[in-house]
Coordinates of C-alpha atoms in Angstrom, one line a residue:
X1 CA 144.3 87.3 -47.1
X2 CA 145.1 83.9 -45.5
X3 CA 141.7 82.4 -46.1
X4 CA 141.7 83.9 -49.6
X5 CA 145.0 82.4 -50.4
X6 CA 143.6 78.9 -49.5
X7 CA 140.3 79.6 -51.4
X8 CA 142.4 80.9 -54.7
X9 CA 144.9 78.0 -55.7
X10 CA 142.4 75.3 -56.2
X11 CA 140.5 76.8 -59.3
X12 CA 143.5 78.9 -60.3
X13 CA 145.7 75.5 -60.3
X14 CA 142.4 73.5 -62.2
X15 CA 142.3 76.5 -64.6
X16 CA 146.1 76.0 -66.1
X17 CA 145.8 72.2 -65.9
X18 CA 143.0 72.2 -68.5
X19 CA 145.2 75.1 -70.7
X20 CA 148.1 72.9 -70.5
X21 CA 146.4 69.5 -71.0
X22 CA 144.5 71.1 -73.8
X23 CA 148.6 71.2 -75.7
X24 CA 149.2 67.4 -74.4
X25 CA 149.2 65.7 -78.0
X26 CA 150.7 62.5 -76.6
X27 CA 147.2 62.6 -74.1
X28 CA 145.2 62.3 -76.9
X29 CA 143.9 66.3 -76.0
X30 CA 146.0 68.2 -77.8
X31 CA 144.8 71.1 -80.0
X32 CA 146.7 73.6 -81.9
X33 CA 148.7 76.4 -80.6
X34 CA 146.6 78.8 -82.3
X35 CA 143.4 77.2 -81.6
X36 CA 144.5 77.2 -77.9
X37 CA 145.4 80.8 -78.0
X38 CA 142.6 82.3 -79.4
X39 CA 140.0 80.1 -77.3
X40 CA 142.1 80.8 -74.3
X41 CA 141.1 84.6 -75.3
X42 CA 137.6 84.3 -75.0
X43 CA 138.3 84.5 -70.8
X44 CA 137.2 88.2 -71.8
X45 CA 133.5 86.8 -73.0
X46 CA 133.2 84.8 -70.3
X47 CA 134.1 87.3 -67.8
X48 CA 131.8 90.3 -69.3
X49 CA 129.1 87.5 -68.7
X50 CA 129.8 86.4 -65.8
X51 CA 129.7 90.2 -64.1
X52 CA 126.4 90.5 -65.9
X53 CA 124.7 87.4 -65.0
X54 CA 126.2 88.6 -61.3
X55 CA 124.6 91.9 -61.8
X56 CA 128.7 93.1 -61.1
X57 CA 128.8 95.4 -65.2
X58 CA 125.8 96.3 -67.2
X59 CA 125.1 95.0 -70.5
X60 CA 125.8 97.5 -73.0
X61 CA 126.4 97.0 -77.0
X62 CA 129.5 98.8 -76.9
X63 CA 130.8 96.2 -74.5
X64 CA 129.8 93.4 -76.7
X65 CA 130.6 94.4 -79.4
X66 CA 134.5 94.7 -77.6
X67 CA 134.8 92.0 -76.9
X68 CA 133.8 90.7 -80.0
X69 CA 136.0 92.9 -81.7
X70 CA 138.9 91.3 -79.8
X71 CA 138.0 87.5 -80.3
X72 CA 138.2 88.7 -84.5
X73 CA 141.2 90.3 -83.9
X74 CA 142.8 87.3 -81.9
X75 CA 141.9 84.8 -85.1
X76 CA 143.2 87.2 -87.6
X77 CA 146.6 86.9 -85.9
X78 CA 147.0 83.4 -85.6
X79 CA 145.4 82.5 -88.6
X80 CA 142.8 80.1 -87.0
X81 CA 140.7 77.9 -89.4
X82 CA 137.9 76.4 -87.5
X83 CA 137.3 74.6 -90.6
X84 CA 140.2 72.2 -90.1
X85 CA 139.9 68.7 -88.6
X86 CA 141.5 69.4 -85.6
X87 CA 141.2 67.8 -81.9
X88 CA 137.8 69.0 -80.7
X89 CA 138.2 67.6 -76.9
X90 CA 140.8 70.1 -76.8
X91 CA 139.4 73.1 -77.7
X92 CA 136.8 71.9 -75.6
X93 CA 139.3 71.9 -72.8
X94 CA 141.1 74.9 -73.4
X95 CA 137.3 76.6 -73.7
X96 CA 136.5 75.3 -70.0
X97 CA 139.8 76.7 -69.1
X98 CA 139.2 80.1 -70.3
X99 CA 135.8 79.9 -68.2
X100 CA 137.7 79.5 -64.8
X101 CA 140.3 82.0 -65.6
X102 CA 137.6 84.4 -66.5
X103 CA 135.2 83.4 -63.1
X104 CA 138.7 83.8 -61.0
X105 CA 139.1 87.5 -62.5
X106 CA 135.3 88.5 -61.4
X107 CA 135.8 86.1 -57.5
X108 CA 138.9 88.1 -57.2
X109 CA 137.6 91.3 -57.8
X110 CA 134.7 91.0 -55.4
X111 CA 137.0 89.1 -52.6
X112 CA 139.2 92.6 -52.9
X113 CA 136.9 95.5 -54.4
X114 CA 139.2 98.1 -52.8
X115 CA 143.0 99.3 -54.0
X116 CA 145.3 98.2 -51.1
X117 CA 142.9 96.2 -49.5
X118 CA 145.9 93.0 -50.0
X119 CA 149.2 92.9 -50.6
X120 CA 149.5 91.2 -53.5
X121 CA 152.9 90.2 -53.4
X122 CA 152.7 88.6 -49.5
X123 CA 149.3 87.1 -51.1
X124 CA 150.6 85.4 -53.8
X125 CA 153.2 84.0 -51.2
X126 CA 150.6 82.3 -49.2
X127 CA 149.1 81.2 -52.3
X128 CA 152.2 79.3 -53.2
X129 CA 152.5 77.5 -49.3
X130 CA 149.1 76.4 -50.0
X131 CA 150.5 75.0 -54.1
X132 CA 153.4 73.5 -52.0
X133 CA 151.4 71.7 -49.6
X134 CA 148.5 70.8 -52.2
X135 CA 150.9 69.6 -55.1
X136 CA 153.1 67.1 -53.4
X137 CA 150.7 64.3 -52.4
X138 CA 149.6 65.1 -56.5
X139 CA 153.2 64.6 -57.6
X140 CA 153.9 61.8 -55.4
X141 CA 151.2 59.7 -56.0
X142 CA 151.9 60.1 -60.0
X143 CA 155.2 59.2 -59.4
X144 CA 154.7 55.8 -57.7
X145 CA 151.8 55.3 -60.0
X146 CA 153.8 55.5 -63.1
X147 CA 151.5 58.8 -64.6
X148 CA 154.4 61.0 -63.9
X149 CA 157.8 59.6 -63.4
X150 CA 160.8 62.6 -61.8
X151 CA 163.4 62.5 -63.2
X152 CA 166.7 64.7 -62.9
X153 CA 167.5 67.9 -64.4
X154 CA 170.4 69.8 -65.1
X155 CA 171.6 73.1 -63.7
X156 CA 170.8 75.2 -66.8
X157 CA 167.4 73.7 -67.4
X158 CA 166.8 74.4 -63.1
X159 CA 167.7 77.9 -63.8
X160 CA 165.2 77.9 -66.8
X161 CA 162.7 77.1 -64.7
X162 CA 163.0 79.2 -62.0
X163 CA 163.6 82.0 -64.5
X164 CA 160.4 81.5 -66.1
X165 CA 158.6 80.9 -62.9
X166 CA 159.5 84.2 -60.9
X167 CA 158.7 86.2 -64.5
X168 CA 155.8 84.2 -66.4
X169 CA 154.3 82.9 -63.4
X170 CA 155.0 85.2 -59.9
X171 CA 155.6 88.3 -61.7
X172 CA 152.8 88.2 -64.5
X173 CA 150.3 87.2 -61.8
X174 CA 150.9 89.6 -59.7
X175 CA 150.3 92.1 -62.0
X176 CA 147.4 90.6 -63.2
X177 CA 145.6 90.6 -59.8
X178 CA 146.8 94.4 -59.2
X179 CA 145.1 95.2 -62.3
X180 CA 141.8 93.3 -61.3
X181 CA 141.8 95.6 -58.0
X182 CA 142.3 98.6 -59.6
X183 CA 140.5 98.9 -63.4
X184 CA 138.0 95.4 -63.9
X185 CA 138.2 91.8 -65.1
X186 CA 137.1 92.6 -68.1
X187 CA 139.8 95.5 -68.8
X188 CA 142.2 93.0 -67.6
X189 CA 141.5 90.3 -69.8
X190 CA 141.0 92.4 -72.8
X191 CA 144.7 93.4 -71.9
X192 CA 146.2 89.9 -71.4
X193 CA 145.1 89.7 -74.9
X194 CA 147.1 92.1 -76.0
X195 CA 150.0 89.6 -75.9
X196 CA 148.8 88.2 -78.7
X197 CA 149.8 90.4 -81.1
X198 CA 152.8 91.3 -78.7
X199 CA 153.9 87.7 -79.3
X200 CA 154.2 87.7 -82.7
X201 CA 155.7 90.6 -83.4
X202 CA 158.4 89.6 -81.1
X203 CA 158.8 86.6 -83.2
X204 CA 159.1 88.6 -86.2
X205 CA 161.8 91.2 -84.9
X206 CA 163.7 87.9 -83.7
X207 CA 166.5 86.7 -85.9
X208 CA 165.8 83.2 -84.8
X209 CA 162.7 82.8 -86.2
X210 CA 161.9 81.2 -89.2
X211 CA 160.2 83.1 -92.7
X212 CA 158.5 85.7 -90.0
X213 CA 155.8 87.8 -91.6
X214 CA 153.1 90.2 -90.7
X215 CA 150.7 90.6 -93.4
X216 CA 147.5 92.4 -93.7
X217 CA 145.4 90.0 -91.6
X218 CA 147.9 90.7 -88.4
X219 CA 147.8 94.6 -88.8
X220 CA 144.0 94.3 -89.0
X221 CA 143.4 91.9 -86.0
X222 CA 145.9 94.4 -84.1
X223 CA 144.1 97.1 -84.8
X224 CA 140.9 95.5 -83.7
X225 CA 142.3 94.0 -80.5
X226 CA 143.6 97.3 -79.5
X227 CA 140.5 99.0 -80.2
X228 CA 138.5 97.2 -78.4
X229 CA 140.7 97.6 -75.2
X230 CA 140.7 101.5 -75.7
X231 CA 137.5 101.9 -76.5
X232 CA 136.3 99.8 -72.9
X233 CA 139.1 101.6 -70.9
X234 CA 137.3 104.6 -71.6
X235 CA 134.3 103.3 -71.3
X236 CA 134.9 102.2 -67.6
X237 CA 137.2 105.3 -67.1
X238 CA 134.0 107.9 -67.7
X239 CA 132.0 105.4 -65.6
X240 CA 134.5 105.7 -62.7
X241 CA 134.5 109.7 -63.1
X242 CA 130.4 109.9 -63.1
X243 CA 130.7 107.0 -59.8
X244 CA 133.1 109.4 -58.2
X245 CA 130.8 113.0 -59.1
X246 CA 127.7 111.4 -57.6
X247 CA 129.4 110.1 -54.3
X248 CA 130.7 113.7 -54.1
X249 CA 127.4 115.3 -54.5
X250 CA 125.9 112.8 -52.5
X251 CA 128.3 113.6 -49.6
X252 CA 127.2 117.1 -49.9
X253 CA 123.6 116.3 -49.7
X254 CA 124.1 114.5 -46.8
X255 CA 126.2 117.2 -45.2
X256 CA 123.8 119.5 -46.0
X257 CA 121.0 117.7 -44.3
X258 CA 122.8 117.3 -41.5
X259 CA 123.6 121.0 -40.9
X260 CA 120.1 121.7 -41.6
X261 CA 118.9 119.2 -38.6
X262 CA 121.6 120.9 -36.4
X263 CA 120.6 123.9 -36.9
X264 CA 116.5 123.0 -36.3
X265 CA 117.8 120.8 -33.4
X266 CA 119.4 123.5 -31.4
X267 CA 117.5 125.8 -29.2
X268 CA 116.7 129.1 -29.9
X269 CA 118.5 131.3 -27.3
X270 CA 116.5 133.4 -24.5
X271 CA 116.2 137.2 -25.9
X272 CA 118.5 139.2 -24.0
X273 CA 116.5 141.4 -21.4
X274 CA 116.7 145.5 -22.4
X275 CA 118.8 147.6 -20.2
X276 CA 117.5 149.5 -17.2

């Protein structure tokens, strides 16, 4: 788990650079949220090919098809127009970034194909030694270059941060990794994009928000990303229960051929001599 640890935080750290470089408008890179959002969503496409080009799932329509499904889904809830002039570079960006996140799922699910093979928790510890010890050259170079200036914060925003790093970062990715090890990548990232819809529906049960609605085209794209994550769950689930029938039987075949060498292996015993 050390070496994978070391291994991990490079691509993971390049992955949410490009996501969050992809939202810098002052860069010159920024795209829209929704834009970002739904591209960010197609870590699911990626991954399915990925796994097939990897020979790690089988092509299969159904599967497509998902996935596809989802993608619709995913611009029916934001309300993406690809039609509008908006900062290609970025989507561009935010499109290489959902590549790595979805080549990280399938690398992570072959460096631990087996439930309880890491502990996930101690893992993701050693993954952030390795941030630590990575990040500050980064952030110290930028700040005596001028790219990156520190400046500090206050207490509340400090406790913002930490809050939103133990829960949207530690917590979240920790989960995220669990579920690799024990469904697939692509289950996975068909549920991250569940918080799609998630996400706006919180906004629109929150009295903060402003004119929150949910009209026809975020009941449909719902529909359709949650269909296409049930419909691959099962999918994967039968696969798992026909996996688990044919090792059985296999054991048995093997067991059987075993007691049948034993027995041809083993002498016959002397006949017993008749009483005088």
């Amino acid at each position: 788990r050390r070496v994978l640890a070391v291994y991990y935080p490079p691509p993971w750290l390049f992955a949410n650079y490009l996501f969050n470089l992809s939202l810098c408008k002052s860069c010159g890179t920024g795209t829209t949220v929704a834009s970002n959002t739904v591209l960010n969503s197609t870590a699911t496409l990626w991954a399915l090919l990925i796994a097939i080009a990897i020979k790690d799932e089988t092509a299969t329509i159904t599967k497509l098809l998902s996935v596809a499904m989802s993608f619709c889904g995913a611009v029916l809830v934001t309300g993406v127009d690809f039609g509008q002039d908006e900062a290609m570079l970025g989507d561009i960006i935010v499109t290489c970034s959902a590549i790595g996140f979805g080549l990280l799922s399938i690398l992570l699910k072959r460096a631990v194909p087996d439930e309880g093979a890491v502990d996930f928790p101690m893992f993701f510890g050693f993954v952030g030694i390795t941030h630590t010890l990575l990040c500050i050259p980064i952030m110290i170079g930028f700040h005596f270059s001028g790219l990156e200036t520190f400046e500090p914060v206050s207490s509340w925003v400090m406790l913002c941060l930490t809050i939103n790093g133990l829960l949207g970062t530690v917590a979240s990715n920790v989960v995220w990794a669990t579920a690799i090890q024990l469904t697939s990548p692509l289950i996975t990232n068909l549920g991250t994009s569940l918080s799609i819809p998630f996400s706006f529906l919180a906004d629109y049960i929150n009295p903060l928000s402003k004119n929150p609605s949910l009209d026809w085209k975020y009941v449909l794209g719902t529909l359709l990303i949650l269909l296409s994550f049930i419909v691959v769950s099962a999918i994967e689930d039968q696969g798992g229960e026909g996996e688990e029938e044919g090792e059985k039987e296999g054991l048995k075949a093997a067991s059987d051929v075993l007691e049948l060498e034993k027995g041809i292996d083993t002498p016959l015993s002397p006949p017993s001599e008749p009483p005088e």
